[in-house]
Coordinates of C-alpha atoms in Angstrom, one line a residue:
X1 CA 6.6 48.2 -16.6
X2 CA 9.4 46.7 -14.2
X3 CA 11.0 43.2 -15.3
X4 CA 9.3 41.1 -12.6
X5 CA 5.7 42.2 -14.2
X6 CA 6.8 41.0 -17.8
X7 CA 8.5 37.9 -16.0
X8 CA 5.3 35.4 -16.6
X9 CA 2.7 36.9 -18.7
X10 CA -0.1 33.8 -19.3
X11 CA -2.0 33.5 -22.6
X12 CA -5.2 32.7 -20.7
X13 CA -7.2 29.3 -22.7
X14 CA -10.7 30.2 -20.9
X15 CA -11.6 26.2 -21.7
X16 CA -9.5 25.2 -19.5
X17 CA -10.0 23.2 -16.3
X18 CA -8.6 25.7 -14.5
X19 CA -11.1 28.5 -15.6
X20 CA -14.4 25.6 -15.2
X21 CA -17.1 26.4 -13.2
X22 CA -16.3 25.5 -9.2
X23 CA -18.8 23.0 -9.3
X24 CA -16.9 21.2 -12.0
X25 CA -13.5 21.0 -10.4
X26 CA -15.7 19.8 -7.1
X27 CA -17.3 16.7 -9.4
X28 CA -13.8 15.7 -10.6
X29 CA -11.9 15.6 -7.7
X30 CA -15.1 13.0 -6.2
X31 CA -15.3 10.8 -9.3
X32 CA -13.4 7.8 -7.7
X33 CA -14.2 4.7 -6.1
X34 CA -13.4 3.4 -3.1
X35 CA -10.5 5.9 -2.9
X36 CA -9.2 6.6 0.6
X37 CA -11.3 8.5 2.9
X38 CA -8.8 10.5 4.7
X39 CA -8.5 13.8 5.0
X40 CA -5.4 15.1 3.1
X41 CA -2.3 16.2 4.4
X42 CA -0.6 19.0 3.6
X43 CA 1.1 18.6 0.2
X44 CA 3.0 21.9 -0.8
X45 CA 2.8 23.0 -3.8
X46 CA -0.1 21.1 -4.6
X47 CA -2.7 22.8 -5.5
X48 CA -5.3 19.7 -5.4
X49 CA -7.9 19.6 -2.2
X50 CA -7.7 15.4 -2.5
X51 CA -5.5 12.7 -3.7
X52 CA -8.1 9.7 -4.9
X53 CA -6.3 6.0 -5.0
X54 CA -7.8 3.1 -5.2
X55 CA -6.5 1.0 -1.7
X56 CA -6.3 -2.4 -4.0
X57 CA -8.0 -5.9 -3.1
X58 CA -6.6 -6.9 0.4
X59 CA -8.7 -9.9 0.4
X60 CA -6.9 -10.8 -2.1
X61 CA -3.7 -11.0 -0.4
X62 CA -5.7 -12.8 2.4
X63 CA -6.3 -15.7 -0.1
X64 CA -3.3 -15.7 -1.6
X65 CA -1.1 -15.9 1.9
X66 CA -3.9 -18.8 3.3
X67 CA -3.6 -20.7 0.6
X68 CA 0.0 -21.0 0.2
X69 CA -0.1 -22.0 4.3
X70 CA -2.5 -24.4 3.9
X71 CA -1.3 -26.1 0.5
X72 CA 2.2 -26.4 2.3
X73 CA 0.9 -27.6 5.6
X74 CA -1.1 -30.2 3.6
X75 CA 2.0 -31.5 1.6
X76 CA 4.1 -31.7 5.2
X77 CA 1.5 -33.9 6.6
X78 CA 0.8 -36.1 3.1
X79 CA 4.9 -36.6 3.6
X80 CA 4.3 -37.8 7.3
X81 CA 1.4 -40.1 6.5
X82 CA 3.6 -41.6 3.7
X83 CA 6.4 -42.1 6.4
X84 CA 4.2 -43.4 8.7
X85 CA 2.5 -46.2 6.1
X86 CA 4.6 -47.1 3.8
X87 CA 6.2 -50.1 5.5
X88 CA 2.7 -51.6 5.3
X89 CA 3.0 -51.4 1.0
X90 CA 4.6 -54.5 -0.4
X91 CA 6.5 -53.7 -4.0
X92 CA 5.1 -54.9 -6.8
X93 CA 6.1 -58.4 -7.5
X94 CA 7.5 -57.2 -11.0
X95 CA 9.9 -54.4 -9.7
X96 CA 11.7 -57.0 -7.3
X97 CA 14.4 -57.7 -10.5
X98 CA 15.2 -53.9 -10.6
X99 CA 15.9 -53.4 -7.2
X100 CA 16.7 -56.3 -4.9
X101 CA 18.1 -54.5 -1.9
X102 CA 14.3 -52.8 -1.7
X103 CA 13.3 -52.6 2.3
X104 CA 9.9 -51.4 3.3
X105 CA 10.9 -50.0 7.0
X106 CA 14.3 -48.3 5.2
X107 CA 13.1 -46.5 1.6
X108 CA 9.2 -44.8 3.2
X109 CA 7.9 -45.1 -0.1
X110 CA 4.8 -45.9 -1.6
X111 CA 4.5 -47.5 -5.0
X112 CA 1.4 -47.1 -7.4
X113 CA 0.8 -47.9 -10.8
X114 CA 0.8 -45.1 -12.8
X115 CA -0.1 -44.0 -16.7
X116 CA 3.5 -41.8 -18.1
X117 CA 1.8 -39.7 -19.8
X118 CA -0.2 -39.0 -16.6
X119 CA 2.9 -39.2 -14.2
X120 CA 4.3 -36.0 -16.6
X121 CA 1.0 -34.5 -16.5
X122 CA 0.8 -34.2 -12.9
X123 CA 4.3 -32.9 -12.9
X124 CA 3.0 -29.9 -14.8
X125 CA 0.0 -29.3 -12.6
X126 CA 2.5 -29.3 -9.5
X127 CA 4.4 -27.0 -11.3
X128 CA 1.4 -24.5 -11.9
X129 CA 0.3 -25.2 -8.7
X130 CA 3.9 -24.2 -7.3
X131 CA 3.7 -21.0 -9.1
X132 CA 0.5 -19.7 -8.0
X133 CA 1.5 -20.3 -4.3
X134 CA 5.0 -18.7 -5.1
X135 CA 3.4 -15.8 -6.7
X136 CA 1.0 -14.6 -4.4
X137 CA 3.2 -14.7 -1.6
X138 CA 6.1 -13.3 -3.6
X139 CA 3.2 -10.5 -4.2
X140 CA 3.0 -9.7 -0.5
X141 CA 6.5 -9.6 -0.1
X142 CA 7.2 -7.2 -3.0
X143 CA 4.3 -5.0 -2.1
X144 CA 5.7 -4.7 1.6
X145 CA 9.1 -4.3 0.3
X146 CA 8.0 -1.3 -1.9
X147 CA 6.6 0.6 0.9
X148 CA 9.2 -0.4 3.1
X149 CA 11.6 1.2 0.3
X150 CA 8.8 4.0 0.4
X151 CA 9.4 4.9 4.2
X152 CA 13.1 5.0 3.7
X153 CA 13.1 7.1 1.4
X154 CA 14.8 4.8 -1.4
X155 CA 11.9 3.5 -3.8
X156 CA 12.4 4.7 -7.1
X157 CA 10.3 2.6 -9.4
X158 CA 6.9 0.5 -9.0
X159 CA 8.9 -2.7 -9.7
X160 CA 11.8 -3.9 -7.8
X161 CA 14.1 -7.0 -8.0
X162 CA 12.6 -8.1 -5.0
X163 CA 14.8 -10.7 -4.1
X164 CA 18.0 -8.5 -4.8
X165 CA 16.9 -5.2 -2.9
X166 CA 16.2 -5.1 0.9
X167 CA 15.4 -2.2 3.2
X168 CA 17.8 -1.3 6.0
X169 CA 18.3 -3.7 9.2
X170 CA 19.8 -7.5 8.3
X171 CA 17.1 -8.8 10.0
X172 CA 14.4 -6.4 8.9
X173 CA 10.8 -8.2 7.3
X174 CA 12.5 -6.9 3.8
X175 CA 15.7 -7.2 4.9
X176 CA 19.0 -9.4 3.3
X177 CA 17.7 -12.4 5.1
X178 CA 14.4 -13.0 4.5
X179 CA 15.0 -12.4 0.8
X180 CA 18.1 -15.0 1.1
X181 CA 15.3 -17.6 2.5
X182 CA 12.5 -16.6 -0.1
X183 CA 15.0 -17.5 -3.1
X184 CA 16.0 -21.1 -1.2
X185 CA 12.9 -21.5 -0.7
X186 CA 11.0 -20.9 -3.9
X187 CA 14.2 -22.7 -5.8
X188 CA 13.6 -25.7 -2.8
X189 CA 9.8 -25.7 -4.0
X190 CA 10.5 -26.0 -7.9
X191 CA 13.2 -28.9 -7.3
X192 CA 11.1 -30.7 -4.7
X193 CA 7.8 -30.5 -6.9
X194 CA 10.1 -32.3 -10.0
X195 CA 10.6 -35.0 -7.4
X196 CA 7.7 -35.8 -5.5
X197 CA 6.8 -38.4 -8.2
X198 CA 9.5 -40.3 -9.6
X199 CA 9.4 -42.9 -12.8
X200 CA 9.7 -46.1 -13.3
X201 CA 8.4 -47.3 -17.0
X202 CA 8.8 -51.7 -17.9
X203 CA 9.4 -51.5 -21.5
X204 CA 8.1 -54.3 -24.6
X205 CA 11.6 -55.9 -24.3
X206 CA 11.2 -56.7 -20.6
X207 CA 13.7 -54.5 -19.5
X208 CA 14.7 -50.9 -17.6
X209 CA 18.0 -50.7 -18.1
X210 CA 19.5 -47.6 -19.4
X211 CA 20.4 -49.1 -22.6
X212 CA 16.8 -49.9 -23.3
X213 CA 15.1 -46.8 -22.3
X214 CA 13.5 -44.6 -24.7
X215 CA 15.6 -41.7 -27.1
X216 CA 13.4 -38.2 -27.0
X217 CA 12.5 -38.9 -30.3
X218 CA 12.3 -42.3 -30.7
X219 CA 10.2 -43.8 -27.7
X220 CA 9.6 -47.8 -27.2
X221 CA 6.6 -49.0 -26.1
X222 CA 5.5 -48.6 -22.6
X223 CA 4.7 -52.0 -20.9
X224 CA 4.3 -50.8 -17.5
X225 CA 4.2 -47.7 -15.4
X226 CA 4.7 -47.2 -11.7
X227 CA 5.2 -44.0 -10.1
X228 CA 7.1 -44.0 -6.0
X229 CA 6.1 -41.3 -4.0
X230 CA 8.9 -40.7 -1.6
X231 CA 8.3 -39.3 1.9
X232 CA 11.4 -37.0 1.7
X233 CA 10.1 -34.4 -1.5
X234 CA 6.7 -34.0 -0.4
X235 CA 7.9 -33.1 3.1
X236 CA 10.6 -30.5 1.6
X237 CA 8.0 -29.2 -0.9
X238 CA 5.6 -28.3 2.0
X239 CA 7.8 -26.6 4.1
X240 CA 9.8 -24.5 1.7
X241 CA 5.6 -23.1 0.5
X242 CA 4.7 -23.0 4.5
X243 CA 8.3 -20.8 4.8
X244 CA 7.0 -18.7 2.0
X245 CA 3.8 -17.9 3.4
X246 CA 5.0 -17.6 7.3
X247 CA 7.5 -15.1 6.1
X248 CA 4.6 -13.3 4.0
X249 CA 1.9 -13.1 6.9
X250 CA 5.1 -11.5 9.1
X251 CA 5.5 -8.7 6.6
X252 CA 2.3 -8.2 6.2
X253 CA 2.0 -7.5 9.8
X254 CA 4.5 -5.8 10.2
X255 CA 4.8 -3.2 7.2
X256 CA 2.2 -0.3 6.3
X257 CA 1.1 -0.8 3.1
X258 CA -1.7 2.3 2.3
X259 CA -2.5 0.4 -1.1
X260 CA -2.5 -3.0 -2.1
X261 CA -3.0 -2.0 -6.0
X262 CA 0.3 -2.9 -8.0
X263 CA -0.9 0.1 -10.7
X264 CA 2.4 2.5 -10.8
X265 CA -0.7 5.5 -10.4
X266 CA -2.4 4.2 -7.3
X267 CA 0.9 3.6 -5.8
X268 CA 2.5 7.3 -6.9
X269 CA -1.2 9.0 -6.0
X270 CA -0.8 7.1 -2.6
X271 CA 2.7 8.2 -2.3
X272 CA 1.8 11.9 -2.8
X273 CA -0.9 11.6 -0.6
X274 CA 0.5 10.4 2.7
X275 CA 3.6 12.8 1.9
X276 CA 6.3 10.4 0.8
X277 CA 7.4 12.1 -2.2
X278 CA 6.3 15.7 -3.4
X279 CA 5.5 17.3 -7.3
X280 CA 8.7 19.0 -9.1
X281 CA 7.4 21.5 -11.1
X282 CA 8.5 22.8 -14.8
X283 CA 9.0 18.8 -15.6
X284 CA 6.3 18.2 -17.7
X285 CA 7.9 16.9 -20.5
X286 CA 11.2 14.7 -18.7
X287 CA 10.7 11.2 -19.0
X288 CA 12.4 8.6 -16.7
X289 CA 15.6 8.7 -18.8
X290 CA 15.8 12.7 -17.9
X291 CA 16.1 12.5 -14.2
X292 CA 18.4 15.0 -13.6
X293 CA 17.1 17.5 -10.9
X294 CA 17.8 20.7 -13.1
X295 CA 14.3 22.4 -14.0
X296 CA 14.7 25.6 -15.4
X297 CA 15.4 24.4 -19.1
X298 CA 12.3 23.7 -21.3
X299 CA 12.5 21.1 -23.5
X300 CA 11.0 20.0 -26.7
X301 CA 8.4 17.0 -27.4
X302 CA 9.8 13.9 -28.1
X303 CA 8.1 11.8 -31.1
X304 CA 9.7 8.6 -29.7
X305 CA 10.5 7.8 -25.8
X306 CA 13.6 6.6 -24.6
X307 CA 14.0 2.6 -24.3
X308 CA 13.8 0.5 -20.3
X309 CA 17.2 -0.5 -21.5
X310 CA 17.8 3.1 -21.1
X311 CA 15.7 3.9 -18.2
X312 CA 16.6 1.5 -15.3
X313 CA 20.1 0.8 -15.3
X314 CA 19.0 -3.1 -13.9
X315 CA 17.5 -3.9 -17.3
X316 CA 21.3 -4.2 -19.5
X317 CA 22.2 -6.9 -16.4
X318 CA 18.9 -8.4 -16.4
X319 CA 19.4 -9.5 -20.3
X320 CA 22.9 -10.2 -19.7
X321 CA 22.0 -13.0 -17.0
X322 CA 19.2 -14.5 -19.1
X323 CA 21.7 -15.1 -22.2
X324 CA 24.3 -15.9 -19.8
X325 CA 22.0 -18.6 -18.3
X326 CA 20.7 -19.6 -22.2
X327 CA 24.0 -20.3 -23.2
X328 CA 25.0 -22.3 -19.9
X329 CA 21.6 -24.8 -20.6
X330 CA 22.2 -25.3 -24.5
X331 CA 25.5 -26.7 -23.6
X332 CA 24.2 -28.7 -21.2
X333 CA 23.2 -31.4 -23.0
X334 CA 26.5 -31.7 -24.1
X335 CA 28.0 -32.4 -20.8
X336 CA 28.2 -36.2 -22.0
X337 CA 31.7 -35.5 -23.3
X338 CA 33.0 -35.5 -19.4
X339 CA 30.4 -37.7 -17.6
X340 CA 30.1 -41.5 -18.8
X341 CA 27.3 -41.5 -21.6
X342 CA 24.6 -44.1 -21.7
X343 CA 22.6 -44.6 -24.8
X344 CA 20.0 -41.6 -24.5
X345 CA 20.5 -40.9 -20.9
X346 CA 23.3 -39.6 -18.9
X347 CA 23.6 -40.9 -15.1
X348 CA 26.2 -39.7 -12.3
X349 CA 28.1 -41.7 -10.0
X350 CA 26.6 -39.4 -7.4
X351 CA 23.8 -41.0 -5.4
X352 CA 24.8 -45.1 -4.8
X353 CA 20.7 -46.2 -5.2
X354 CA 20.6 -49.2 -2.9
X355 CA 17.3 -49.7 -3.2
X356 CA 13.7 -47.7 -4.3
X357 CA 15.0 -44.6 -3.5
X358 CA 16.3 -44.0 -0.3
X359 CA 16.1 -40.8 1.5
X360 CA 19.8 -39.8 1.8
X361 CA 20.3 -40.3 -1.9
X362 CA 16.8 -38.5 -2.6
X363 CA 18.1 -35.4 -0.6
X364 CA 21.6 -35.1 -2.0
X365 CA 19.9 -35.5 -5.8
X366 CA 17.3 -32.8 -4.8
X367 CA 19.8 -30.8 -3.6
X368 CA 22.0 -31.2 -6.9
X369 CA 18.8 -30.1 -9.0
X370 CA 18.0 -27.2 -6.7
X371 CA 21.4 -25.6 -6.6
X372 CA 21.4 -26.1 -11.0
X373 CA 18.0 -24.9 -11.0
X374 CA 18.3 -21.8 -8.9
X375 CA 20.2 -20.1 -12.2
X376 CA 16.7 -20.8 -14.0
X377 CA 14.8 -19.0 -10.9
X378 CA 17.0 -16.2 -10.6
X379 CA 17.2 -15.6 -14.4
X380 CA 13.2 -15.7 -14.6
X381 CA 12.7 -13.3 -11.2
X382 CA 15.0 -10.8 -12.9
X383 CA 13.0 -10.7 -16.0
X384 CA 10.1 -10.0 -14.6
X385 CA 11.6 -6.7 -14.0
X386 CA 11.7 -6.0 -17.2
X387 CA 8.3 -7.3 -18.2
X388 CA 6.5 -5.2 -15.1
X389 CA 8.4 -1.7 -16.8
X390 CA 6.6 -2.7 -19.7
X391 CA 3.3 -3.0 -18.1
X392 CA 3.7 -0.1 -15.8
X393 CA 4.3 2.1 -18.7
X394 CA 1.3 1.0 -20.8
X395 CA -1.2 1.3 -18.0
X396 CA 0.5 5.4 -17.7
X397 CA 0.3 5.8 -21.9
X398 CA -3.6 4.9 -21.5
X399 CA -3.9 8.6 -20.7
X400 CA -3.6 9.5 -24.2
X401 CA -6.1 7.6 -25.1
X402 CA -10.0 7.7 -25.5
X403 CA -10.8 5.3 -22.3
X404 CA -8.2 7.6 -20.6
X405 CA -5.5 6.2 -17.5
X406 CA -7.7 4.5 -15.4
X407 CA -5.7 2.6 -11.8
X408 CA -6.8 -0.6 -11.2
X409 CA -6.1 -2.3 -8.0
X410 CA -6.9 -6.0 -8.8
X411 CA -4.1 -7.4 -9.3
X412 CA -5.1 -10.9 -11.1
X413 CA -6.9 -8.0 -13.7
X414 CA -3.7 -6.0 -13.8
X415 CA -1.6 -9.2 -14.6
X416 CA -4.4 -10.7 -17.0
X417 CA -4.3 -6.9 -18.9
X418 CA -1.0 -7.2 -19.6
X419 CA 0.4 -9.6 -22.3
X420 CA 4.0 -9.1 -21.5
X421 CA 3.9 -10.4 -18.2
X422 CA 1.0 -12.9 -18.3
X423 CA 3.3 -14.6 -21.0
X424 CA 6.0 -14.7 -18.6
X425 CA 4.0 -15.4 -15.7
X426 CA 2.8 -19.0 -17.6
X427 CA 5.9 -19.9 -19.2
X428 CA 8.1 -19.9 -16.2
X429 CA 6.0 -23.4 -14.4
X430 CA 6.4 -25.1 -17.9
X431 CA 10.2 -24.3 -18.3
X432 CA 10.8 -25.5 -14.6
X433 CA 8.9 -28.5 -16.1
X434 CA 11.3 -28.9 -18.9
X435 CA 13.9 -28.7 -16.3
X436 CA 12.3 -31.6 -13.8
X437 CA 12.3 -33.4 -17.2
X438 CA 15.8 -33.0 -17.9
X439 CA 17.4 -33.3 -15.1
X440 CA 15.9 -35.8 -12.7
X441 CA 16.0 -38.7 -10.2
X442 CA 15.5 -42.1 -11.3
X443 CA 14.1 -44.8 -8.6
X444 CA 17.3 -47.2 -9.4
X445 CA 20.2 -44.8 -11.3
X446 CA 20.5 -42.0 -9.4
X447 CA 20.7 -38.5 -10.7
X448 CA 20.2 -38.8 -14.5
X449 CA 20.2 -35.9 -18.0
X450 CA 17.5 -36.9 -20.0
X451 CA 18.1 -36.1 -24.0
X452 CA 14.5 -33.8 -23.2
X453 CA 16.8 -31.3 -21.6
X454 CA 17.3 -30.7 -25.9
X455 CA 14.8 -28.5 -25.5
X456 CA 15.7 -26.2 -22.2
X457 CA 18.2 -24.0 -23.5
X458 CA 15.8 -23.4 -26.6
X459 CA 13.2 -22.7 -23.6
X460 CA 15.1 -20.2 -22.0
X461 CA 16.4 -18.6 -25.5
X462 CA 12.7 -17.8 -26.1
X463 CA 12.5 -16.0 -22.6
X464 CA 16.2 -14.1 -23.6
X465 CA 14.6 -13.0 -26.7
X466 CA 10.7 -11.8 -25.3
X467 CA 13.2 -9.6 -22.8
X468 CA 15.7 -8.3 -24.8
X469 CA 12.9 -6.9 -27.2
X470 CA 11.0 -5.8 -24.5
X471 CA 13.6 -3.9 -23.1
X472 CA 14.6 -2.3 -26.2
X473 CA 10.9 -1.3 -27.2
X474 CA 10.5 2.7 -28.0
X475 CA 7.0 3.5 -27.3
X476 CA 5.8 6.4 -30.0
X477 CA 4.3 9.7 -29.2
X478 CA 5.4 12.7 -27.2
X479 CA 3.8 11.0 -23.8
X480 CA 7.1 11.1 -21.8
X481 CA 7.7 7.7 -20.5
X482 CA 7.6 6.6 -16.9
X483 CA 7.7 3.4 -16.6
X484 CA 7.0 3.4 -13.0
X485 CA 9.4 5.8 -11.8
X486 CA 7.3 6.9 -9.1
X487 CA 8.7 10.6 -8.6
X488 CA 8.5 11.0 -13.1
X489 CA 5.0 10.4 -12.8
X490 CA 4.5 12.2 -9.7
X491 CA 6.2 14.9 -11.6
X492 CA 4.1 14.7 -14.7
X493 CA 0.5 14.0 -13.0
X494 CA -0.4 17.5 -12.3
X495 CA -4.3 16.7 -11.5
X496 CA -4.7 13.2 -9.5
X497 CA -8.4 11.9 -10.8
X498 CA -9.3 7.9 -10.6
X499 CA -9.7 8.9 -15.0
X500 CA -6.8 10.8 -16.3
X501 CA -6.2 12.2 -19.8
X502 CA -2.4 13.6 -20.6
X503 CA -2.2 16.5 -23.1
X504 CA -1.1 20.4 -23.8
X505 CA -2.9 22.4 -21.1
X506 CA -1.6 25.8 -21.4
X507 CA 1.4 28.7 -22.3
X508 CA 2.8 31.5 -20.8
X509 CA 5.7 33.6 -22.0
X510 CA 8.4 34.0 -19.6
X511 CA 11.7 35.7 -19.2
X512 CA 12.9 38.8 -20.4
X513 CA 12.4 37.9 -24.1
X514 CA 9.1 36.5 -23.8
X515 CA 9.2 32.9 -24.3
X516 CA 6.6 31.0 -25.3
X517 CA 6.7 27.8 -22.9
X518 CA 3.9 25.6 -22.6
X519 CA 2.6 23.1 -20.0
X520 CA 1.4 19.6 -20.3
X521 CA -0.6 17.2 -17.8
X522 CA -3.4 15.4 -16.7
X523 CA -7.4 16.6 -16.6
X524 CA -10.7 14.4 -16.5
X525 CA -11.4 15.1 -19.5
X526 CA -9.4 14.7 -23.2
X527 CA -7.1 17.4 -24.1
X528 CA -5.6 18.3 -27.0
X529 CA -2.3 16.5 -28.3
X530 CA 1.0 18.9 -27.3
X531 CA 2.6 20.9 -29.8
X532 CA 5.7 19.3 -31.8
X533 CA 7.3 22.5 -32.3
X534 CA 6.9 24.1 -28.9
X535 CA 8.9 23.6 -25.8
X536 CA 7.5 22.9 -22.2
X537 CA 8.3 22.9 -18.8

């Protein structure tokens, strides 16, 4: 017998899917809905007739990109109807001691009495509200970018740093620019939402001076409550969201996108199937922290999987920035040792407030708190990197269990399935809401650090601390870990079904000594766990 007949001898498993009836394989590779209805193109090596993936929820996206318009071009025209009335509201007769130099036709506010405890409510709704406009546009635009990525060849994982990676051409729909405006932009609609409604309490004493203004924990009795809606935030608030969604409806109409499903197997099934990336045999058991392209070494079952932190080499700087930025916010409220300190509060000599704040001071405070903010919004994107790896790679180790890996391409079910980064998701409007709290405008003082802002660096510690464990979480079991890499799941995804189970399949011995190697990968149907001792390729 010559070498090349004893080269692969295969210890045949007749219950395999491979030796099924036809009619068997035919009812697997049909068991999807709403998958693409295509006809497949020419794959290579693969040896499966179809590719199903499920082509998302574009109506979705729809929703998402009209309401961010409209919500922005409502806020733009409440900001010119407050312009255009204002210098028909009189102040209230009991404001006129705080601020003297007040002028209808110069400040284009409006004053109305209201509750404090419902003035910082609302703050927080705006917040949320904020968020759910930021997100679903930031959706569209990290959806397009991915494919964009996808064309050029360059996408390597299901989540990106959206802001921070671009595709090639400066002016590009993904490009350097456009992600330059989405990040002034959403920072521009955080800081602007924190000033739309600004606070003006009377207290028991009579009095709003700073010296008489509540401590954080020890708060006088409120009197009185009035709350100025200024033209100028409400006008900055709309456009930044309207900027947001103009630059999501562009790249939306200008990128191919063949799923709109944010599961890491719709998107690598969808890749396969319109021939972006191709299968790399013998890698059945090389998880994302084994991407070298070498494949003619077996290796041996893992019974933990390697770390993110050890996986995508963004995740070290991603923690790094958040602790950084933690750090930076728990010594802020100590910055009272080099400005002048007042009782509870701190105030600036920056804006001169000549009145019930005017517009100029109104935009160079906003301004102040955006560029100071835009540390939280970066930190808080980046992290979200690390809390999508987390969910990417759960939704891939449901293979090995009894409901199986099952794509999903609702995104609002994907993002309420996963605990990681529905906590983050939430947290982030309430910590820019901690933030308005801190550091805000007051209607007569100017720029001013609350003693609430106490509580933001503890804020963001919480958010270091939910990523850094995150990112150094070993999931158990031999499953080689993805987490998103598009071309390791590709890799280890040797039968594409809308149900996937992951386990030992087969052996063969090989070589001239006869090695037993083994193979792992997907099938419709549960499969038996791989073998510990064995090696597989």
């Amino acid at each position: 017998m010559s070498y090349s007949t004893l080269h692969d001898i295969e210890l045949v498993d007749l219950d395999s899917d491979e030796y099924k009836s036809p009619l068997t394989s035919l009812l697997n590779n049909v068991q999807h809905r709403r998958s693409t209805s295509e006809s497949a193109p020419s794959l290579g090596n693969y040896n499966t007739p179809s590719v199903p993936y499920d082509v998302g929820y574009p109506f979705l996206v729809h929703f998402g990109l009209v309401l961010s318009l409209v919500v922005g071009v409502v806020f733009i025209g409440i900001g010119g109807v407050i312009f255009a009335i204002s210098p028909l509201f009189n102040i209230p007769s009991d404001l006129v001691t705080y601020v003297p130099a007040w002028s209808p036709g110069k400040e284009r506010n409006i004053t109305i009495p209201l509750n404090y405890y419902v003035n910082v409510a609302l703050g927080l709704v705006l917040s949320f509200l904020v968020m759910v406009c930021t997100e679903a546009t930031g959706y569209v635009h990290g959806t397009t970018l991915k494919w964009g990525l996808a064309k050029e060849g360059r996408l390597e994982f299901n989540a990106n740093l959206r802001l921070f990676s671009a595709t090639k051409g400066i002016f590009s729909v993904n490009g350097p620019i456009v992600n330059i405006l989405f990040l002034i932009s959403i920072v521009l609609s955080y800081a602007a939402s924190a000033s739309v409604l600004f606070r003006f309490n009377i207290y028991e004493d009579g009095t709003d001076t700073l010296e008489n203004r509540p401590s954080f924990w020890n708060t006088k009795k409120i009197v009185q409550s009035y709350s100025i809606i200024s033209f100028l935030p409400v006008i900055i608030l709309g456009t930044a969201l309207t900027l947001q969604a103009v630059l999501g409806l562009i790249a939306y109409h200008k990128t191919r996108v063949p799923t709109w499903s944010s599961s890491p197997l719709d998107v690598s099934s969808a890749l396969v199937y319109h021939g972006y990336i191709q299968r790399r045999h013998d890698r059945c058991m090389r998880s994302a922290a084994r991407t070298d392209h070498s494949t003619d070494t077996p290796v041996q079952p893992s019974s933990r999987q390697p770390k993110p932190w050890a996986c995508h080499k963004s995740v070290p700087r991603v923690v790094y920035l958040v602790w950084t930025t933690a750090a930076l916010f728990l010594a802020l409220p100590w910055t009272y040792k080099f400005i002048p300190k007042i009782s509870g509060y701190i105030s600036w000599d920056g804006p001169t407030w000549n009145g019930l704040a005017p517009p100029l001071a109104v935009l160079e405070g906003s301004l102040i708190v955006g560029v100071v903010q835009a540390l939280i919004t970066v930190s808080l994107h980046c992290s979200e990197l690390v809390t999508t790896l987390a969910r990417d790679e759960e939704v891939w180790r449901a293979a090995t269990t009894a409901k199986g890996a099952q794509p999903c391409g609702n995104p609002l079910k994907v993002l309420l399935g996963s605990w990681q980064t529905c906590g983050l998701v939430l947290w982030k409007p309430v910590l820019h809401w901690i933030y308005g709290l801190s550091l805000s405008l007051e209607i007569a003082s100017g720029l001013v650090l609350s003693t609430v802002s106490l509580a933001l660096g503890p804020g963001i510690i919480m958010v270091a601390l939910f990523v850094t464990y995150i990112a150094n979480l070993r999931p158990p079991g031999p499953q080689p870990a993805a987490y998103g890499n598009v071309q390791v799941l590709v890799d280890l995804v040797d039968e594409w079904l809308m149900i996937m189970y992951w386990g030992h399949k087969s052996a063969k011995l090989r070589g001239l000594r006869l090695r037993r190697v083994c193979h792992a990968g997907t099938s419709s149907g549960l499969l038996p766990p791989v073998e510990m001792d064995a090696v597989y390729a």
